[in-house]
Amino acid sequence: MRREGSPWRGLGVVVLKELSDHLTSARMRVLEWLVVLTALAAVYAAITQVRNVTAEDPFLFLRLFTTSRDPLPSFVSFLGFLVPLMAIGLGFDAVNGEHNHRTLSRILSQPIYRDALLFGKFLAGLATLSISLIALWLLVIGLGLIMLGVPPGGEEMARAMIFLLVTIAYAGVWLALAMLFSVVFRSPATAALVTLGLWLFLTVIWPALAPGIAEAFLPADNQALLVTGAQMLARLSPSTLFGETVLALLDPSTRTLGPVYLSQLQGAVMGAPLPLGESVLIAWPQIVGLVAATIILFVAGYVAFQRQEVRA
Amino acid sequence: MNKYVIEASGLTKRYGTSTVVDHISFDVASGEIFGVLGPNGAGKTTTILMLLGLCDISEGKVRVLDHDPVREPLAVKRRVGYLPDSVGFYDHLSAADNLHYTARLIGIALGEREKRIEAALARVRLEDVADKRVATFSRGMRQRLGLAEIIMKDVQVAILDEPTNGLDPQASVEFLELIRSLKSAGVTILLSSHLLDRVQNVCDRVALFNAGKIALMGTVAELGSQVLGGGFAVEVEAEQGPHLALRLGAIPGVRGVEEPAEGHFRLLCDRDVRPEAAAEVVAAGARLKRLAFDQPSLETIYTRYFQSVKPGEARHAA
């Protein structure tokens, strides 16, 4: 059975409207300030730290992102925490908000498919997140230029750029999750609580739980199997995937994200940086995992939305 | 050109084991106002959603403007305007901006948008609040804004779900006036409601829904004769006339005369006999005080009908 007309009809209209809603909303303003202030604090701490400690590092600029000074975590760990919060903040009432304001049936009685509405909302959310992340990224680089007084090298910029893209993909995962729950739950408060709960679980509890689960189900005598098993379990959490990708990208001396075997160390120069391509290759499964999680979660939300009753 | 704009036959909607709409068939002719009446939960809104392709059809066929709402929803939705039950708008946007968004979704050309939105808002008399945020609007204003959207869309069919629900009497009279003006502009209108006296005045034909089925369908007068046992009633009040009751009863077409009070007659007849009755009263030398044609009210029909089906319903439930 084929439908007549394009499912993308009206997509652009929906994206523009949602984007302007997001950018003018008070919620967005609060989230932006939260992100900017905390990230700036982290970068400032990193810069003072970098100045004191590292004199001759070939990847001085990347240290901006990863160095932490005691009470404050590093810029990347801040992002790992705040990006999901932003994404959930933008997505938790995407569909049930329309239901509750009784606008959904009116909009869907216009000549567009539901596809356009849901995908438009997702794209607008992702665009909003991208705009804030790119602004933040430029801010950090600019601050680094001014405060460190050293221009970044080409490879550093390339790594920082890929890091930006990965962060956007990471934001996409949480946005898709928030939108899925906004379809499933009729009340925005329930949707927000469930999404935040799942986020806390996946970010804080699951990585700590993974080794325990691995020990319970795998033979205890094989240490290597235990470690890899625990790691595989932990990688079910997008936060773990993001953390590992960032580690490989921003720390060029990272050679592997799993346990290192002695045979792999033969002939390796310890601490020497890997070329960019190799670093990306190390993190490639994680990057694909993040993108795949976004797509799967979006599709789940899409299927749920297509089957949903429009009546309020 | 097809005479009917909406044709439904054997339309059925099931949720699991419960059948919400059960094999209903009806046609709506071009240019008429068709009323869908019935208690809450009778399947009115579900039927409307199926007409728009917003809800799957379990069984049966429906054509709207010669399109299939399931296969060609865009073609249907382009030509049909829908005003949902207690319509909502984006509260943070102004009335005009809300219409702009819909206009872009419909695909109205940029140059034409402004003009059509202005004209539509003027039609429903909201032009002076066009730039106010919808959050400040009353319920009646929102309903009118919903109608403005339909006017702007320039549709052939307008489907209005409970349009006067929750409006104060003044606002609902105004609203029905607007609906009538839509009809005179050539729009076919399908209207669902449970506020009978209001609807009676605007609908050409009505369908009475009950438990997912169409119980009765036709003009109000037809329903009256079906449910109330037929006939019209003419009320006559007159002073002093010998054998007035007999004389009135002799008029052709009169089946019976009741005299509920002194000088007060109620004629049950097959047609409107007011002219003959008046002549007869005058001829008898009596003074005519009041002459009224008693149309069966939809409310009476509705109440009587549901009283008559209640026992059957109870058996169903048991």
XYZ file of C-alpha atoms in Angstrom:
630
model
C 0.000 0.000 0.000
C 1.563 3.241 -1.163
C 0.790 6.621 0.201
C 0.268 9.513 -2.138
C 2.562 12.523 -1.830
C 5.896 13.062 -0.156
C 6.381 12.395 3.557
C 8.694 15.408 3.631
C 6.001 17.880 2.655
C 5.951 20.647 5.236
C 9.189 19.460 6.864
C 10.974 22.761 6.300
C 8.033 24.721 7.706
C 7.968 22.597 10.852
C 11.752 22.850 11.323
C 11.749 26.635 11.017
C 8.814 27.068 13.375
C 10.229 24.714 16.011
C 13.675 26.256 15.692
C 12.329 29.733 16.284
C 10.298 28.415 19.217
C 13.412 26.855 20.743
C 15.643 29.846 20.221
C 13.172 32.273 21.766
C 12.071 30.071 24.658
C 13.028 30.925 28.213
C 13.960 27.287 28.784
C 16.624 27.489 26.101
C 18.036 30.681 27.565
C 18.439 29.085 30.984
C 20.066 25.988 29.518
C 22.457 28.066 27.425
C 23.621 30.085 30.389
C 24.039 26.955 32.442
C 26.212 25.387 29.783
C 28.226 28.484 28.971
C 28.986 29.409 32.578
C 29.966 25.954 33.745
C 31.989 25.232 30.631
C 33.799 28.534 30.875
C 34.668 27.823 34.482
C 36.094 24.473 33.479
C 38.114 25.953 30.618
C 39.450 28.707 32.823
C 40.606 26.155 35.352
C 42.151 24.067 32.587
C 44.026 27.039 31.171
C 45.580 27.972 34.492
C 46.500 24.346 35.029
C 47.969 23.929 31.535
C 50.076 27.060 32.014
C 51.585 25.719 35.207
C 52.227 22.155 34.209
C 52.793 21.582 30.545
C 55.444 23.573 28.871
C 56.151 21.604 25.746
C 53.200 19.527 24.700
C 52.605 19.085 20.962
C 48.871 18.968 21.609
C 48.673 21.827 24.068
C 45.388 23.018 22.658
C 43.588 19.740 23.158
C 44.546 19.938 26.837
C 42.034 22.772 27.080
C 39.276 20.254 26.672
C 40.576 17.479 28.847
C 42.531 18.996 31.745
C 40.762 19.351 35.044
C 41.757 21.259 38.159
C 40.668 19.949 41.422
C 37.252 20.994 42.455
C 36.196 21.459 38.833
C 35.914 18.630 36.299
C 37.290 19.035 32.786
C 35.406 20.649 29.910
C 34.571 17.294 28.309
C 33.177 15.792 31.481
C 31.081 18.907 31.907
C 29.784 18.450 28.391
C 29.160 14.758 29.000
C 26.874 15.813 31.809
C 25.233 18.935 30.465
C 24.601 18.023 26.835
C 22.090 15.297 27.800
C 20.400 17.748 30.153
C 20.047 20.266 27.325
C 18.798 17.674 24.869
C 16.250 16.293 27.316
C 15.172 19.838 28.139
C 14.430 20.462 24.485
C 12.738 17.176 23.702
C 10.728 15.996 26.681
C 7.482 17.749 25.699
C 7.843 17.658 21.924
C 4.797 15.545 21.151
C 2.804 15.373 24.381
C 2.977 19.166 24.576
C 1.115 19.347 21.268
C -1.390 16.841 22.621
C -1.981 18.798 25.792
C -2.348 22.119 24.005
C -4.759 20.385 21.632
C -2.829 21.558 18.624
C -1.877 18.119 17.331
C -5.112 17.170 15.579
C -5.395 20.641 14.064
C -1.853 20.513 12.671
C -2.241 16.942 11.419
C -5.456 17.863 9.611
C -3.321 20.064 7.378
C -1.936 18.421 4.243
C 1.219 16.986 5.823
C 2.150 13.529 7.085
C 3.008 12.791 10.681
C 6.529 11.999 9.493
C 7.181 15.632 8.711
C 6.016 16.784 12.140
C 8.138 14.337 14.150
C 11.233 14.554 11.971
C 10.917 18.332 11.802
C 10.820 18.511 15.581
C 13.880 16.276 15.846
C 15.847 18.246 13.260
C 14.933 21.546 14.912
C 16.054 20.219 18.296
C 19.294 18.936 16.840
C 19.885 22.223 15.008
C 19.327 24.157 18.228
C 21.779 21.940 20.077
C 24.294 22.226 17.241
C 24.061 25.997 17.231
C 24.749 26.200 20.965
C 27.525 23.603 20.823
C 29.264 25.285 17.883
C 29.053 28.645 19.644
C 30.455 27.081 22.783
C 33.219 25.358 20.840
C 34.246 28.605 19.128
C 34.164 30.346 22.499
C 36.526 27.804 24.018
C 38.930 27.932 21.070
C 38.888 31.736 21.151
C 39.524 31.815 24.889
C 42.368 29.371 24.404
C 43.936 31.542 21.717
C 43.802 34.588 23.923
C 44.862 33.022 27.187
C 47.461 30.558 25.955
C 48.840 32.742 23.185
C 49.660 29.681 21.068
C 47.901 29.022 17.759
C 46.509 25.486 17.410
C 47.983 23.168 14.780
C 46.020 21.743 11.867
C 45.697 18.298 13.371
C 44.554 19.712 16.678
C 41.824 21.652 14.897
C 40.784 18.529 12.992
C 40.560 16.557 16.228
C 38.621 19.330 17.921
C 36.270 19.461 14.934
C 35.563 15.718 15.030
C 35.059 16.047 18.771
C 32.395 18.673 18.049
C 30.614 16.365 15.612
C 30.698 13.488 18.094
C 29.252 15.761 20.776
C 26.377 16.623 18.436
C 25.756 12.925 17.781
C 25.791 12.364 21.546
C 23.224 15.130 21.963
C 21.158 13.422 19.251
C 20.935 10.225 21.295
C 19.400 12.007 24.270
C 17.152 14.136 22.109
C 15.796 11.028 20.373
C 15.310 9.351 23.754
C 13.476 12.370 25.154
C 11.250 12.514 22.079
C 10.493 8.805 22.298
C 9.242 9.272 25.855
C 7.341 12.398 24.840
C 5.399 10.172 22.445
C 4.908 7.342 24.925
C 3.870 9.371 27.963
C 0.950 11.772 27.764
C 2.190 13.913 30.654
C 5.317 16.016 29.995
C 6.302 15.778 33.672
C 6.286 11.975 33.546
C 8.219 11.995 30.287
C 10.840 14.366 31.714
C 11.210 12.367 34.933
C 11.531 9.046 33.134
C 14.076 10.421 30.671
C 16.122 12.066 33.421
C 15.952 8.898 35.485
C 17.168 6.803 32.591
C 19.913 9.311 31.930
C 21.111 9.175 35.540
C 20.939 5.407 35.479
C 22.907 5.090 32.247
C 25.473 7.734 33.159
C 26.106 7.154 36.840
C 24.801 3.767 37.907
C 25.248 1.538 34.877
C 29.054 1.951 34.461
C 29.454 1.103 38.150
C 27.083 -1.827 37.886
C 28.629 -3.342 34.753
C 31.657 -5.046 36.416
C 29.395 -6.591 39.038
C 27.069 -8.022 36.398
C 30.038 -9.323 34.426
C 31.395 -11.070 37.536
C 28.049 -12.651 38.208
C 27.686 -14.179 34.768
C 31.243 -14.825 33.527
C 33.810 -17.321 34.853
C 35.885 -15.637 37.534
C 39.215 -17.226 36.573
C 39.548 -15.488 33.219
C 40.575 -11.950 34.124
C 40.745 -10.681 30.531
C 37.258 -11.969 29.755
C 35.912 -10.305 32.867
C 37.396 -6.956 31.945
C 36.195 -7.038 28.343
C 32.783 -8.323 29.419
C 32.350 -5.501 31.880
C 33.455 -3.020 29.251
C 31.011 -4.360 26.677
C 28.176 -4.034 29.169
C 29.237 -0.532 30.119
C 29.212 0.435 26.456
C 25.447 0.013 26.367
C 25.398 3.456 27.924
C 25.817 6.344 25.467
C 27.783 8.204 28.140
C 30.445 5.498 28.137
C 30.621 5.579 24.341
C 30.995 9.343 24.397
C 33.682 9.227 27.074
C 35.723 6.658 25.157
C 35.423 8.494 21.869
C 36.553 11.710 23.459
C 39.481 9.953 25.095
C 40.680 8.559 21.763
C 40.156 11.805 19.893
C 41.501 14.349 22.334
C 44.351 12.309 23.763
C 46.413 11.274 20.702
C 48.550 8.888 22.776
C 45.539 6.626 23.400
C 46.312 3.329 21.673
C 43.354 1.256 22.638
C 40.079 1.614 24.497
C 40.093 -1.960 25.760
C 42.578 -3.969 27.822
C 46.115 -3.960 26.408
C 47.824 -7.278 25.769
C 51.577 -7.572 25.978
C 51.762 -8.730 22.388
C 50.162 -5.463 21.287
C 52.848 -3.460 23.035
C 55.705 -5.032 21.098
C 57.575 -2.368 19.223
C 55.268 0.403 20.416
C 56.801 3.671 21.481
C 55.082 4.398 24.763
C 53.365 7.754 24.975
C 53.964 8.609 21.312
C 50.905 10.154 19.637
C 48.947 8.280 16.987
C 48.080 9.957 13.685
C 44.550 11.350 13.404
C 43.269 8.571 11.144
C 44.356 5.908 13.631
C 42.746 7.704 16.538
C 39.463 7.952 14.644
C 39.747 4.280 13.769
C 40.089 3.381 17.448
C 36.933 5.292 18.310
C 35.051 4.352 15.126
C 32.856 1.647 16.721
C 31.889 4.067 19.464
C 31.032 6.819 16.966
C 28.939 4.426 14.896
C 27.315 3.235 18.113
C 26.257 6.766 19.033
C 24.795 7.455 15.589
C 23.084 4.063 15.509
C 21.561 4.641 18.961
C 20.163 7.959 17.741
C 18.601 6.318 14.703
C 17.162 3.384 16.639
C 15.643 5.608 19.318
C 14.198 7.952 16.708
C 12.701 5.069 14.755
C 11.145 3.693 17.940
C 9.594 7.093 18.607
C 8.479 7.309 14.987
C 6.734 3.944 15.060
C 5.030 4.785 18.354
C 3.905 8.138 16.967
C 2.491 6.650 13.763
C 0.378 4.224 15.749
C -0.813 6.773 18.252
C -4.319 8.167 18.453
C -4.409 11.842 17.563
C -7.450 12.672 19.593
C -6.736 14.628 22.715
C -19.323 15.910 -10.844
C -20.449 13.765 -7.969
C -23.470 14.907 -6.034
C -22.115 13.632 -2.743
C -18.966 15.023 -1.195
C -18.762 12.472 1.598
C -19.802 8.876 1.046
C -19.371 6.342 3.806
C -20.566 2.772 3.614
C -20.204 0.107 6.263
C -17.661 2.228 8.124
C -16.379 0.374 11.172
C -13.769 1.046 13.822
C -12.723 -1.504 16.391
C -10.357 -1.157 19.328
C -9.481 -4.656 20.365
C -12.800 -6.346 20.924
C -14.907 -3.239 21.392
C -16.540 -1.745 18.314
C -16.682 2.008 18.562
C -18.212 2.653 15.156
C -20.342 -0.161 13.827
C -21.064 -0.371 10.100
C -22.417 3.082 9.548
C -23.345 4.413 6.128
C -24.232 7.956 5.197
C -23.823 10.429 2.377
C -23.408 14.161 2.622
C -24.560 16.114 -0.397
C -22.677 19.073 -1.747
C -23.602 22.346 -0.082
C -25.608 21.009 2.817
C -25.099 21.235 6.563
C -25.122 17.739 7.954
C -25.447 17.327 11.696
C -23.965 14.374 13.521
C -25.707 14.131 16.864
C -25.507 11.786 19.745
C -24.431 11.337 23.330
C -20.768 11.406 24.299
C -18.962 8.248 23.300
C -21.388 7.414 20.489
C -18.564 7.378 17.949
C -18.957 10.843 16.460
C -15.345 11.974 16.774
C -13.990 8.595 15.668
C -16.126 8.810 12.534
C -14.800 12.291 11.836
C -11.191 11.172 12.320
C -11.752 8.319 9.879
C -13.120 10.751 7.303
C -9.897 12.757 7.612
C -7.594 9.759 7.459
C -6.323 10.555 10.969
C -7.479 7.194 12.248
C -7.326 3.747 10.656
C -10.505 2.223 9.292
C -11.164 -1.330 10.494
C -13.738 -2.095 7.838
C -15.866 -0.362 5.232
C -15.290 2.286 2.631
C -15.252 6.029 2.682
C -14.756 8.593 -0.069
C -14.274 12.267 0.627
C -14.474 14.473 -2.458
C -13.828 11.334 -4.474
C -10.578 10.594 -2.657
C -9.743 7.789 -0.304
C -8.635 9.300 3.034
C -6.460 6.266 3.785
C -4.543 6.172 0.526
C -4.616 9.837 -0.395
C -4.738 11.699 2.917
C -2.979 14.759 1.557
C -5.511 15.243 -1.232
C -8.331 14.988 1.294
C -6.705 17.193 3.907
C -5.951 19.860 1.309
C -9.662 20.296 0.537
C -11.179 19.635 3.937
C -10.994 21.928 6.937
C -11.195 20.441 10.418
C -12.064 22.212 13.622
C -11.354 19.769 16.472
C -13.300 19.607 19.688
C -11.937 22.482 21.837
C -9.294 23.498 19.347
C -5.853 24.578 20.571
C -3.358 27.081 19.250
C 0.235 27.872 20.112
C -0.226 30.151 23.085
C 3.037 32.018 22.722
C 2.289 33.034 19.118
C -0.130 35.713 17.992
C -3.362 34.851 16.196
C -1.918 35.959 12.867
C 1.314 33.999 13.438
C -0.649 30.858 14.217
C -2.476 31.241 10.918
C 0.810 31.987 9.143
C 2.200 28.675 10.326
C -0.836 26.772 9.065
C -0.781 28.730 5.817
C 2.805 27.658 5.236
C 1.917 24.046 6.040
C -0.960 24.213 3.571
C 1.406 25.731 1.034
C -0.339 29.014 0.347
C 1.901 31.216 -1.797
C 3.833 33.894 0.068
C 2.194 36.810 -1.730
C -1.291 35.566 -1.028
C -0.812 34.581 2.627
C -1.082 38.026 4.201
C -4.198 38.874 2.227
C -6.023 35.652 2.989
C -5.164 35.710 6.690
C -6.382 39.273 7.006
C -9.604 38.494 5.176
C -10.221 35.365 7.280
C -9.618 37.191 10.562
C -11.950 39.967 9.455
C -14.663 37.415 8.620
C -14.652 36.090 12.180
C -14.180 39.606 13.610
C -10.780 38.980 15.175
C -8.896 41.523 13.065
C -8.301 43.881 16.003
C -6.619 41.146 18.078
C -4.633 39.648 15.203
C -1.329 40.559 16.858
C -2.295 39.517 20.392
C -0.962 36.293 21.778
C -3.489 33.462 21.695
C -2.843 32.823 25.413
C -5.068 35.810 26.165
C -7.967 34.534 24.039
C -11.275 33.333 25.421
C -12.718 30.037 24.377
C -15.104 31.669 21.901
C -12.245 33.578 20.306
C -10.230 30.384 19.895
C -13.185 28.675 18.248
C -13.515 31.634 15.910
C -9.805 31.562 15.165
C -10.216 27.895 14.263
C -12.972 28.857 11.878
C -10.740 31.592 10.444
C -8.182 28.885 9.695
C -10.810 26.964 7.720
C -11.870 30.123 5.873
C -8.243 30.907 5.049
C -7.714 27.376 3.798
C -10.545 27.959 1.304
C -11.958 24.449 1.658
C -14.800 22.616 -0.014
C -15.781 20.710 3.105
C -15.593 21.884 6.705
C -15.813 19.336 9.505
C -16.613 20.897 12.847
C -16.441 18.773 15.992
C -18.576 20.135 18.835
C -18.059 23.724 17.662
C -20.438 25.295 20.174
C -19.362 23.154 23.095
C -18.542 25.317 26.094
C -19.508 28.602 24.486
C -21.877 30.986 26.215
C -25.277 31.397 24.502
C -24.374 34.688 22.867
C -21.090 33.333 21.494
C -22.665 30.149 20.205
C -25.414 32.049 18.384
C -22.713 34.170 16.760
C -20.759 31.078 15.896
C -23.706 29.373 14.244
C -24.242 32.569 12.267
C -20.673 32.222 10.984
C -21.323 28.596 10.080
C -24.369 29.637 8.091
C -22.333 32.226 6.242
C -19.827 29.485 5.364
C -22.666 27.499 3.881
C -23.808 30.396 1.760
C -20.240 30.587 0.452
C -20.777 27.101 -0.952
C -18.959 25.045 1.696
C -20.380 21.690 2.677
C -20.421 21.365 6.443
C -20.436 18.359 8.702
C -21.168 19.321 12.252
C -21.109 17.166 15.346
C -22.814 18.210 18.524
C -24.892 17.255 21.486
C -26.387 20.729 21.896
C -29.588 20.026 20.046
C -31.595 23.206 20.034
C -28.695 25.146 18.561
C -28.012 22.602 15.884
C -31.636 22.241 14.890
C -31.607 25.739 13.443
C -28.621 25.258 11.152
C -28.676 21.655 9.988
C -30.339 20.574 6.760
C -30.134 16.936 7.722
C -29.055 15.166 10.860
C -27.869 11.702 11.775
C -28.530 10.523 15.300
C -25.677 8.350 16.564
C -26.183 5.829 19.279
C -23.595 3.308 20.493
C -21.645 3.374 17.243
C -24.613 3.122 14.950
C -26.739 5.642 13.114
C -30.107 5.313 14.793
C -31.980 7.873 12.744
C -31.162 10.007 9.750
C -33.011 12.662 7.804
C -34.390 16.158 8.145
C -35.627 17.229 11.556
C -39.239 16.953 10.378
C -38.663 13.441 9.063
C -37.122 12.380 12.325
C -40.060 13.935 14.131
C -42.575 11.856 12.245
C -40.476 8.725 12.721
C -39.993 9.080 16.432
C -43.016 11.028 17.624
C -45.483 9.089 15.553
C -45.769 11.650 12.847
C -47.761 14.714 12.120
C -47.658 18.358 12.965
C -49.350 20.218 15.708
C -51.060 23.564 15.353
C -51.943 25.473 18.465
C -54.942 27.730 18.431
C -56.093 30.082 21.176
C -59.421 31.716 20.627
C -62.177 33.352 22.667
C -65.790 32.403 22.573
C -66.978 30.400 19.692
C -69.693 27.809 19.603
C -68.531 24.340 18.647
C -65.139 25.611 17.737
C -63.507 22.262 18.503
C -65.864 20.514 16.115
C -65.385 23.044 13.378
C -61.633 22.840 13.655
C -61.802 19.071 13.624
C -63.683 19.167 10.346
C -60.801 20.806 8.483
C -59.347 18.324 5.970
C -56.040 16.944 7.188
C -56.795 17.330 10.862
C -56.707 14.023 12.685
C -57.654 15.103 16.100
C -58.338 18.051 18.357
C -57.332 18.338 21.983
C -58.528 21.022 24.317
C -56.021 21.178 27.152
C -57.557 24.384 28.524
C -60.578 26.554 28.010
C -60.246 28.272 24.623
C -56.977 26.503 23.906
C -56.907 23.928 21.112
C -54.223 21.642 19.859
C -54.749 20.240 16.377
C -52.880 17.120 15.314
C -52.684 17.170 11.544
C -50.883 15.794 8.515
C -49.896 19.177 7.122
C -49.715 22.836 8.067
C -53.359 23.849 8.459
C -52.848 27.312 9.912
C -54.615 29.244 7.089
C -57.737 27.046 7.232
C -57.757 27.110 11.022
C -57.613 30.878 11.056
C -60.432 31.145 8.527
C -62.517 28.685 10.504
C -62.074 30.563 13.781
C -63.074 33.844 12.175
C -66.022 32.253 10.418
C -67.248 30.932 13.757
C -67.327 34.462 15.057
C -64.614 33.801 17.636
C -61.671 36.079 18.337
C -58.339 34.569 17.402
C -55.634 35.237 19.990
C -52.796 32.976 18.999
C -51.964 30.645 16.140
C -48.751 28.665 16.272
C -47.208 25.913 14.253
C -45.476 23.531 16.587
C -42.393 22.085 14.897
C -41.072 18.948 16.527
C -37.997 19.967 18.456
C -34.875 17.939 18.045
C -34.598 17.808 21.793
C -37.976 16.109 22.082
C -37.075 13.668 19.337
C -33.739 12.925 20.961
C -35.147 12.448 24.431
C -38.045 10.346 23.180
C -35.753 8.210 21.093
C -33.347 7.458 23.888
C -36.203 6.739 26.274
C -37.487 4.169 23.811
C -34.132 2.423 23.358
C -33.053 2.436 27.000
C -34.485 -0.983 27.918
C -32.698 -2.578 24.976
C -29.475 -0.913 26.027
C -29.772 -2.357 29.500
C -30.117 -5.828 28.079
C -26.967 -5.252 26.030
C -25.017 -4.308 29.084
C -26.133 -7.317 31.093
